[in-house]
Amino acid sequence: MAEEPERRVAPAASLTQAARQASAVLSADERRLAAQTLAQLAREAEAGTADGLETWLGPAPSNPVALELGALQQRFALRRQVLSRTLGADEVAELLQTRSRQTAHDRAKAGTLLAIRDNGRLRFPLCQFDPEGPDGVAPGLAEVLQALQLSALAKAAWLERPHPALEGHSPIERLKQGELAGVLAAAQRA
């Protein structure tokens, strides 16, 4: 038995337009079922028992400013959390046994070290350093940093967060295990 071709419809601008489009592509039985479903949903909505978006997402915010402030507070909390696990340029120079703090700045500019600007100074997330890696960082770090089209702060958070495509491991863990290909693929999709 041949499969029925997929039916595609352009997005509708209104409910009326959506109904017309549906009518044009649905069979009589499908239209009847759709009408029954819509009628049932309308009855549930009027009765206040609809299992709609509010059930899934909670009530709509009564104060959008409070919602935006809450989101901003979460982002600042993430920033504080990420920055709490960073080193300054002097500490990086000491860790990597380089001649000056300028080396850390130069490597950040070249994209071989991740740095986050904080109050005019660069901070370097600890997670990227690996005593067994080339130049003291996780192998493949530069390629991953280049593939990530995110802010420096988001890159740092992404590196440390468990990732489903990496079997629940963080990207930085996988890099340190030498699994560049999987991490690079995940970075390109981020």
Short mmCIF file of C-alpha atoms in Angstrom, two decimals:
data_model
loop_
_atom_site.label_atom_id
_atom_site.label_comp_id
_atom_site.label_asym_id
_atom_site.label_seq_id
_atom_site.Cartn_x
_atom_site.Cartn_y
_atom_site.Cartn_z
CA MET A 1 0.00 0.00 0.00
CA ALA A 2 1.47 3.35 -1.03
CA GLU A 3 2.05 5.96 1.64
CA GLU A 4 -0.03 9.09 1.45
CA PRO A 5 2.10 12.16 0.61
CA GLU A 6 2.66 14.61 3.44
CA ARG A 7 0.30 17.58 3.28
CA ARG A 8 1.85 20.96 3.93
CA VAL A 9 -0.03 24.15 4.61
CA ALA A 10 1.36 27.67 4.99
CA PRO A 11 0.89 29.24 8.44
CA ALA A 12 -2.51 30.86 8.86
CA ALA A 13 -2.93 34.48 9.90
CA SER A 14 -6.29 33.87 11.60
CA LEU A 15 -8.45 31.08 12.95
CA THR A 16 -10.84 31.51 10.02
CA GLN A 17 -8.00 31.20 7.52
CA ALA A 18 -6.72 28.11 9.36
CA ALA A 19 -10.18 26.53 9.17
CA ARG A 20 -10.36 27.20 5.42
CA GLN A 21 -6.92 25.72 4.88
CA ALA A 22 -7.79 22.66 6.96
CA SER A 23 -11.01 22.19 5.06
CA ALA A 24 -9.13 22.20 1.77
CA VAL A 25 -6.68 19.46 2.75
CA LEU A 26 -8.67 17.24 5.11
CA SER A 27 -11.01 14.44 4.15
CA ALA A 28 -14.66 14.61 5.23
CA ASP A 29 -13.98 12.24 8.15
CA GLU A 30 -10.93 14.25 9.21
CA ARG A 31 -12.93 17.50 9.06
CA ARG A 32 -15.71 15.94 11.15
CA LEU A 33 -13.19 14.72 13.77
CA ALA A 34 -11.46 18.11 13.83
CA ALA A 35 -14.82 19.89 14.32
CA GLN A 36 -15.73 17.55 17.18
CA THR A 37 -12.36 18.07 18.82
CA LEU A 38 -12.61 21.85 18.51
CA ALA A 39 -16.13 21.82 19.92
CA GLN A 40 -14.97 19.72 22.89
CA LEU A 41 -12.02 22.06 23.50
CA ALA A 42 -14.34 25.08 23.37
CA ARG A 43 -16.69 23.46 25.92
CA GLU A 44 -13.76 22.65 28.23
CA ALA A 45 -12.38 26.18 27.89
CA GLU A 46 -15.77 27.67 28.80
CA ALA A 47 -16.05 25.31 31.77
CA GLY A 48 -12.52 26.17 32.85
CA THR A 49 -11.31 22.57 32.67
CA ALA A 50 -9.20 22.79 29.53
CA ASP A 51 -5.81 21.17 29.82
CA GLY A 52 -4.17 24.04 27.97
CA LEU A 53 -1.04 26.09 28.22
CA GLU A 54 -1.75 27.31 31.74
CA THR A 55 -1.74 23.73 32.95
CA TRP A 56 1.63 23.17 31.33
CA LEU A 57 3.28 26.55 31.88
CA GLY A 58 1.36 28.08 34.75
CA PRO A 59 -0.70 31.25 34.60
CA ALA A 60 0.39 34.09 32.39
CA PRO A 61 2.41 36.66 34.31
CA SER A 62 0.33 39.49 35.63
CA ASN A 63 3.43 41.68 35.73
CA PRO A 64 5.72 41.28 32.70
CA VAL A 65 8.34 43.53 34.31
CA ALA A 66 8.57 41.13 37.25
CA LEU A 67 8.96 38.23 34.82
CA GLU A 68 11.76 40.00 32.95
CA LEU A 69 13.44 40.95 36.24
CA GLY A 70 13.28 37.31 37.37
CA ALA A 71 14.92 36.14 34.14
CA LEU A 72 17.60 38.81 34.50
CA GLN A 73 18.27 37.76 38.10
CA GLN A 74 18.70 34.15 36.94
CA ARG A 75 21.22 35.23 34.30
CA PHE A 76 23.18 37.27 36.84
CA ALA A 77 23.15 34.29 39.23
CA LEU A 78 24.57 32.13 36.42
CA ARG A 79 27.22 34.78 35.79
CA ARG A 80 28.20 34.81 39.48
CA GLN A 81 28.30 31.01 39.52
CA VAL A 82 30.52 30.80 36.43
CA LEU A 83 32.82 33.62 37.63
CA SER A 84 33.23 31.91 41.01
CA ARG A 85 35.19 29.19 39.20
CA THR A 86 37.65 31.39 37.30
CA LEU A 87 41.26 32.55 37.55
CA GLY A 88 42.80 35.92 36.86
CA ALA A 89 45.55 36.40 34.26
CA ASP A 90 48.30 36.31 36.90
CA GLU A 91 47.02 32.99 38.23
CA VAL A 92 46.84 31.58 34.69
CA ALA A 93 50.43 32.69 34.04
CA GLU A 94 51.53 30.92 37.22
CA LEU A 95 49.49 27.78 36.47
CA LEU A 96 50.82 27.49 32.92
CA GLN A 97 54.29 28.69 33.95
CA THR A 98 54.43 31.43 31.35
CA ARG A 99 56.53 34.56 31.59
CA SER A 100 53.72 37.06 32.01
CA ARG A 101 50.03 37.64 32.39
CA GLN A 102 50.05 38.98 28.84
CA THR A 103 50.37 35.39 27.58
CA ALA A 104 46.92 34.59 28.97
CA HIS A 105 45.51 37.70 27.30
CA ASP A 106 47.19 36.83 24.00
CA ARG A 107 45.86 33.27 24.11
CA ALA A 108 42.34 34.55 24.86
CA LYS A 109 42.58 36.93 21.91
CA ALA A 110 43.79 34.07 19.68
CA GLY A 111 40.88 31.88 20.82
CA THR A 112 43.00 29.19 22.49
CA LEU A 113 41.78 30.13 25.98
CA LEU A 114 38.28 31.12 27.05
CA ALA A 115 38.09 34.40 28.93
CA ILE A 116 35.15 36.32 30.38
CA ARG A 117 35.39 40.06 30.88
CA ASP A 118 34.47 41.07 34.42
CA ASN A 119 34.83 44.65 35.61
CA GLY A 120 37.42 45.39 32.95
CA ARG A 121 39.52 42.31 33.70
CA LEU A 122 39.66 38.93 32.03
CA ARG A 123 38.68 35.88 34.05
CA PHE A 124 39.53 32.37 32.82
CA PRO A 125 37.20 29.44 33.67
CA LEU A 126 39.06 26.69 35.56
CA CYS A 127 37.35 23.88 33.68
CA GLN A 128 39.36 24.48 30.49
CA PHE A 129 42.73 23.75 32.08
CA ASP A 130 44.17 20.24 31.81
CA PRO A 131 47.72 19.37 32.92
CA GLU A 132 47.74 16.51 30.40
CA GLY A 133 46.41 18.58 27.51
CA PRO A 134 48.42 20.47 24.91
CA ASP A 135 49.53 23.86 26.21
CA GLY A 136 47.83 23.11 29.54
CA VAL A 137 44.24 23.10 28.24
CA ALA A 138 41.75 20.42 27.23
CA PRO A 139 42.59 18.94 23.83
CA GLY A 140 40.49 20.47 21.05
CA LEU A 141 39.36 23.43 23.18
CA ALA A 142 40.23 26.02 20.53
CA GLU A 143 38.18 24.21 17.85
CA VAL A 144 35.18 23.94 20.17
CA LEU A 145 35.40 27.59 21.21
CA GLN A 146 35.49 28.60 17.57
CA ALA A 147 32.46 26.42 16.73
CA LEU A 148 30.35 27.81 19.58
CA GLN A 149 28.48 30.88 18.40
CA LEU A 150 27.75 32.06 21.94
CA SER A 151 28.94 34.75 24.33
CA ALA A 152 31.99 33.93 26.46
CA LEU A 153 29.79 33.47 29.53
CA ALA A 154 27.44 31.13 27.66
CA LYS A 155 30.43 29.17 26.31
CA ALA A 156 31.72 28.63 29.85
CA ALA A 157 28.31 27.47 31.07
CA TRP A 158 27.88 25.21 28.01
CA LEU A 159 31.26 23.55 28.55
CA GLU A 160 30.39 22.53 32.11
CA ARG A 161 26.72 21.58 31.72
CA PRO A 162 25.84 17.91 31.14
CA HIS A 163 24.73 17.42 27.53
CA PRO A 164 22.27 14.76 26.29
CA ALA A 165 24.22 14.27 23.03
CA LEU A 166 27.24 13.37 25.16
CA GLU A 167 25.43 10.73 27.22
CA GLY A 168 24.86 13.19 30.05
CA HIS A 169 28.52 14.14 30.37
CA SER A 170 29.71 17.70 30.11
CA PRO A 171 31.52 18.78 26.95
CA ILE A 172 34.67 19.63 28.91
CA GLU A 173 34.73 16.12 30.44
CA ARG A 174 34.51 14.59 26.97
CA LEU A 175 37.24 16.88 25.62
CA LYS A 176 39.56 15.84 28.43
CA GLN A 177 38.82 12.22 27.50
CA GLY A 178 39.91 12.97 23.94
CA GLU A 179 36.44 12.81 22.37
CA LEU A 180 36.65 15.91 20.20
CA ALA A 181 34.37 14.80 17.34
CA GLY A 182 31.22 14.40 19.49
CA VAL A 183 31.84 17.63 21.39
CA LEU A 184 32.52 19.54 18.19
CA ALA A 185 29.27 18.24 16.65
CA ALA A 186 27.32 19.31 19.76
CA ALA A 187 29.05 22.73 19.72
CA GLN A 188 28.07 23.31 16.11
CA ARG A 189 24.40 22.68 17.02
CA ALA A 190 24.48 24.91 20.11
#
